[in-house]
């Protein structure tokens, strides 16, 4: 698998090199909103599939709630990951991804870095902060992430800049795809469908791959980490960008 360690924005980060026959050619880059320990211990075969497809991977361990949930420190950490990756390799524009709260962070980063990522994909991502805030234990985490105390503050101060449903109109430029468990009660399909409808209204590009299982746990669901399909999506998005940039 191979990897290098670094500290990025006070978070432990890992960098997995792509497997290529030459070190001079630019490689793909996957910026992953997944705990690094998840990639090593739980989904090492998923990471290895990306490496074999010619992608380097950058990921970090969330220090605390401020470094994920789409909060400013999490977005800054994604920027730091990209900068550190570019110090190591000659990389193309990144693909960004994440699971659950990491999927939210990756999407907010993409929104604030228009034209930098080639595409985004998520696995059971947090897509609608208002309903999510009502779940047991989530208000405390979101309050800590955003420095707020109430749902009123969340809707008024946070959602306009960090809620995917509210950002949809400004995400139409970004190819997006979500892998969603049909039995997920933490980030349920209805929240994803609200986001999808908002993207379609904005004439954006988003598709959903539904599968079995609920929200991510230590035991699964593996169906949401479909490396083959996700690599195909990344390569399609990169090809679309290359064709768009090709002179007539």
Short mmCIF file of C-alpha atoms in Angstrom, two decimals:
data_model
loop_
_atom_site.label_atom_id
_atom_site.label_comp_id
_atom_site.label_asym_id
_atom_site.label_seq_id
_atom_site.Cartn_x
_atom_site.Cartn_y
_atom_site.Cartn_z
CA UNK A 1 0.00 0.00 0.00
CA UNK A 2 2.76 2.44 0.95
CA UNK A 3 2.15 5.79 2.60
CA UNK A 4 3.70 8.96 3.99
CA UNK A 5 2.63 10.78 7.14
CA UNK A 6 2.32 14.50 7.77
CA UNK A 7 0.51 16.98 10.00
CA UNK A 8 -1.94 19.17 8.10
CA UNK A 9 -3.80 21.95 9.92
CA UNK A 10 -3.09 20.18 13.23
CA UNK A 11 -4.51 16.88 11.93
CA UNK A 12 -2.63 13.65 11.28
CA UNK A 13 -2.67 13.03 7.53
CA UNK A 14 -1.67 10.14 5.29
CA UNK A 15 -0.60 10.25 1.64
CA UNK A 16 -0.81 7.08 -0.44
CA UNK A 17 1.15 7.15 -3.73
CA UNK A 18 -0.33 6.07 -7.03
CA UNK A 19 1.11 2.98 -8.69
CA UNK A 20 2.61 4.04 -11.99
CA UNK A 21 5.55 2.97 -14.12
CA UNK A 22 7.04 6.48 -14.23
CA UNK A 23 7.40 9.25 -11.64
CA UNK A 24 7.44 12.05 -14.22
CA UNK A 25 3.87 11.74 -15.44
CA UNK A 26 1.11 13.59 -13.58
CA UNK A 27 -1.23 11.34 -11.61
CA UNK A 28 -4.80 11.52 -10.47
CA UNK A 29 -5.49 12.63 -6.92
CA UNK A 30 -8.28 11.53 -4.60
CA UNK A 31 -8.88 13.89 -1.68
CA UNK A 32 -10.78 11.69 0.75
CA UNK A 33 -12.97 12.86 3.60
CA UNK A 34 -12.40 9.58 5.41
CA UNK A 35 -10.48 8.97 8.59
CA UNK A 36 -7.02 7.75 7.63
CA UNK A 37 -7.40 4.82 10.01
CA UNK A 38 -10.52 3.82 8.06
CA UNK A 39 -8.49 3.52 4.87
CA UNK A 40 -5.75 1.49 6.52
CA UNK A 41 -7.78 -0.91 8.63
CA UNK A 42 -11.26 -1.08 7.15
CA UNK A 43 -11.05 -0.27 3.46
CA UNK A 44 -7.46 -0.97 2.51
CA UNK A 45 -8.60 -2.86 -0.60
CA UNK A 46 -10.68 0.17 -1.63
CA UNK A 47 -7.63 2.43 -1.31
CA UNK A 48 -5.44 -0.06 -3.15
CA UNK A 49 -7.89 -0.14 -6.06
CA UNK A 50 -7.57 3.63 -6.43
CA UNK A 51 -3.78 3.41 -6.27
CA UNK A 52 -3.76 0.72 -8.93
CA UNK A 53 -5.93 2.93 -11.15
CA UNK A 54 -3.28 5.67 -11.03
CA UNK A 55 -4.58 7.84 -8.20
CA UNK A 56 -2.68 9.12 -5.21
CA UNK A 57 -4.83 9.48 -2.08
CA UNK A 58 -4.71 12.14 0.62
CA UNK A 59 -6.74 11.69 3.79
CA UNK A 60 -6.68 12.94 7.38
CA UNK A 61 -7.91 12.05 10.86
CA UNK A 62 -10.53 14.49 12.15
CA UNK A 63 -8.97 16.05 15.27
CA UNK A 64 -12.40 17.00 16.64
CA UNK A 65 -15.78 18.21 15.38
CA UNK A 66 -14.31 21.50 14.16
CA UNK A 67 -12.30 19.63 11.52
CA UNK A 68 -15.24 18.04 9.75
CA UNK A 69 -19.01 18.63 9.25
CA UNK A 70 -18.22 21.18 6.52
CA UNK A 71 -16.81 23.56 9.15
CA UNK A 72 -14.13 26.09 8.23
CA UNK A 73 -11.28 24.13 9.82
CA UNK A 74 -12.28 21.02 7.89
CA UNK A 75 -12.37 22.96 4.62
CA UNK A 76 -8.96 24.45 5.41
CA UNK A 77 -7.62 20.95 6.08
CA UNK A 78 -8.76 19.80 2.64
CA UNK A 79 -6.87 22.73 1.12
CA UNK A 80 -3.81 21.74 3.13
CA UNK A 81 -4.11 18.15 1.88
CA UNK A 82 -4.08 19.37 -1.71
CA UNK A 83 -1.05 21.57 -1.08
CA UNK A 84 0.85 18.72 0.60
CA UNK A 85 -0.04 16.34 -2.24
CA UNK A 86 1.30 18.82 -4.79
CA UNK A 87 4.57 19.01 -2.87
CA UNK A 88 4.95 15.27 -3.27
CA UNK A 89 3.68 14.58 -6.78
CA UNK A 90 2.74 16.20 -10.05
CA UNK A 91 -1.00 15.72 -9.75
CA UNK A 92 -3.97 16.54 -11.90
CA UNK A 93 -7.04 18.33 -10.63
CA UNK A 94 -8.41 16.29 -7.71
CA UNK A 95 -11.45 14.14 -7.33
CA UNK A 96 -12.97 14.76 -3.88
CA UNK A 97 -15.01 12.29 -1.89
CA UNK A 98 -16.16 11.46 1.58
CA UNK A 99 -18.45 9.36 3.75
CA UNK A 100 -21.15 10.83 6.01
CA UNK A 101 -19.79 14.03 7.65
CA UNK A 102 -16.66 13.70 5.51
CA UNK A 103 -18.82 13.71 2.39
CA UNK A 104 -20.35 16.98 3.58
CA UNK A 105 -16.91 18.51 4.19
CA UNK A 106 -15.65 17.45 0.77
CA UNK A 107 -18.69 18.95 -0.94
CA UNK A 108 -18.42 22.26 0.94
CA UNK A 109 -14.72 22.38 -0.02
CA UNK A 110 -15.65 21.82 -3.67
CA UNK A 111 -18.21 24.62 -3.47
CA UNK A 112 -15.60 27.05 -2.12
CA UNK A 113 -13.02 26.00 -4.69
CA UNK A 114 -14.99 26.32 -7.89
CA UNK A 115 -13.13 24.89 -10.87
CA UNK A 116 -10.46 23.11 -8.80
CA UNK A 117 -11.97 19.64 -8.29
CA UNK A 118 -12.95 17.61 -11.32
CA UNK A 119 -15.81 15.84 -9.51
CA UNK A 120 -17.25 14.90 -6.12
CA UNK A 121 -18.77 11.66 -4.89
CA UNK A 122 -20.13 10.66 -1.50
CA UNK A 123 -21.06 7.57 0.46
CA UNK A 124 -24.14 8.20 2.63
CA UNK A 125 -23.20 11.90 2.95
CA UNK A 126 -24.85 14.46 5.20
CA UNK A 127 -26.94 16.45 2.72
CA UNK A 128 -29.43 18.47 4.77
CA UNK A 129 -28.28 19.98 8.06
CA UNK A 130 -31.70 21.08 9.34
CA UNK A 131 -33.23 17.61 9.75
CA UNK A 132 -29.85 16.17 10.70
CA UNK A 133 -29.58 18.57 13.66
CA UNK A 134 -32.67 16.94 15.20
CA UNK A 135 -31.08 13.48 15.46
CA UNK A 136 -29.93 12.32 18.90
CA UNK A 137 -26.47 13.64 19.71
CA UNK A 138 -26.04 15.58 16.46
CA UNK A 139 -26.86 19.04 17.81
CA UNK A 140 -23.92 18.84 20.20
CA UNK A 141 -21.51 17.88 17.42
CA UNK A 142 -22.76 20.56 15.01
CA UNK A 143 -22.74 23.21 17.73
CA UNK A 144 -19.10 22.37 18.44
CA UNK A 145 -18.21 22.35 14.76
CA UNK A 146 -19.73 25.71 13.93
CA UNK A 147 -19.49 27.56 17.24
CA UNK A 148 -23.26 27.89 17.61
CA UNK A 149 -25.81 27.02 20.28
CA UNK A 150 -29.20 26.61 18.60
CA UNK A 151 -30.89 25.36 15.46
CA UNK A 152 -31.97 28.93 14.74
CA UNK A 153 -28.28 29.87 14.46
CA UNK A 154 -27.65 26.82 12.29
CA UNK A 155 -30.35 27.78 9.79
CA UNK A 156 -29.49 31.48 9.83
CA UNK A 157 -25.68 31.47 9.96
CA UNK A 158 -24.45 28.04 8.86
CA UNK A 159 -26.81 26.64 6.23
CA UNK A 160 -26.25 29.43 3.67
CA UNK A 161 -22.56 28.52 3.51
CA UNK A 162 -22.34 24.85 4.51
CA UNK A 163 -25.62 23.05 3.78
CA UNK A 164 -25.63 21.12 0.48
CA UNK A 165 -29.32 21.78 -0.15
CA UNK A 166 -28.69 25.51 0.15
CA UNK A 167 -25.53 25.36 -1.98
CA UNK A 168 -27.13 23.41 -4.82
CA UNK A 169 -27.69 26.38 -7.12
CA UNK A 170 -23.95 27.10 -7.09
CA UNK A 171 -22.87 23.48 -7.61
CA UNK A 172 -24.29 22.99 -11.10
CA UNK A 173 -20.76 23.13 -12.58
CA UNK A 174 -19.58 20.07 -10.60
CA UNK A 175 -20.17 16.43 -11.65
CA UNK A 176 -21.50 14.64 -8.56
CA UNK A 177 -22.58 11.13 -7.63
CA UNK A 178 -23.79 9.58 -4.38
CA UNK A 179 -23.77 5.97 -3.19
CA UNK A 180 -26.62 5.65 -0.72
CA UNK A 181 -27.85 2.86 1.55
CA UNK A 182 -31.61 2.43 1.27
CA UNK A 183 -31.92 1.51 4.95
CA UNK A 184 -29.89 4.48 6.21
CA UNK A 185 -31.71 6.29 9.04
CA UNK A 186 -28.81 8.67 9.88
CA UNK A 187 -28.47 10.29 6.46
CA UNK A 188 -31.71 8.98 4.92
CA UNK A 189 -32.56 8.81 1.23
CA UNK A 190 -35.18 11.56 1.61
CA UNK A 191 -32.49 14.14 2.48
CA UNK A 192 -30.44 13.04 -0.50
CA UNK A 193 -33.49 13.29 -2.75
CA UNK A 194 -34.12 16.85 -1.54
CA UNK A 195 -30.57 17.72 -2.58
CA UNK A 196 -30.92 15.90 -5.88
CA UNK A 197 -34.10 17.81 -6.72
CA UNK A 198 -32.35 21.11 -5.95
CA UNK A 199 -29.44 20.17 -8.21
CA UNK A 200 -31.77 19.19 -11.05
CA UNK A 201 -33.63 22.49 -10.70
CA UNK A 202 -30.27 24.23 -11.13
CA UNK A 203 -29.54 22.06 -14.22
CA UNK A 204 -26.63 20.43 -12.44
CA UNK A 205 -25.11 16.95 -12.72
CA UNK A 206 -25.85 14.51 -9.91
CA UNK A 207 -26.76 10.83 -9.92
CA UNK A 208 -27.58 8.36 -7.16
CA UNK A 209 -26.59 4.71 -6.81
CA UNK A 210 -28.89 3.11 -4.25
CA UNK A 211 -27.82 -0.08 -2.53
CA UNK A 212 -28.55 -2.27 0.47
CA UNK A 213 -27.64 -1.43 4.03
CA UNK A 214 -27.75 1.45 6.46
CA UNK A 215 -25.25 4.06 7.57
CA UNK A 216 -21.54 3.33 7.75
CA UNK A 217 -20.42 1.37 10.81
CA UNK A 218 -17.28 -0.52 11.71
CA UNK A 219 -18.83 -3.56 10.02
CA UNK A 220 -20.10 -1.95 6.83
CA UNK A 221 -21.88 -1.30 4.59
CA UNK A 222 -19.32 -2.29 2.00
CA UNK A 223 -21.81 -1.79 -0.84
CA UNK A 224 -21.33 1.99 -0.56
CA UNK A 225 -17.58 1.67 -1.21
CA UNK A 226 -17.79 0.43 -4.79
CA UNK A 227 -14.26 1.20 -5.97
CA UNK A 228 -14.77 -0.01 -9.52
CA UNK A 229 -17.87 2.12 -10.13
CA UNK A 230 -16.37 5.13 -8.35
CA UNK A 231 -13.16 4.95 -10.38
CA UNK A 232 -15.25 4.71 -13.56
CA UNK A 233 -17.12 7.85 -12.49
CA UNK A 234 -13.86 9.70 -11.75
CA UNK A 235 -12.37 8.76 -15.09
CA UNK A 236 -15.56 9.76 -16.91
CA UNK A 237 -15.50 13.17 -15.18
CA UNK A 238 -11.83 13.70 -16.00
CA UNK A 239 -12.48 12.73 -19.62
CA UNK A 240 -15.37 15.19 -19.80
CA UNK A 241 -13.16 18.00 -18.53
CA UNK A 242 -10.40 17.09 -20.99
CA UNK A 243 -12.84 17.14 -23.90
CA UNK A 244 -14.27 20.48 -22.80
CA UNK A 245 -10.80 22.02 -22.68
CA UNK A 246 -9.72 20.59 -26.05
CA UNK A 247 -9.47 23.27 -28.76
CA UNK A 248 -11.77 22.93 -31.77
#
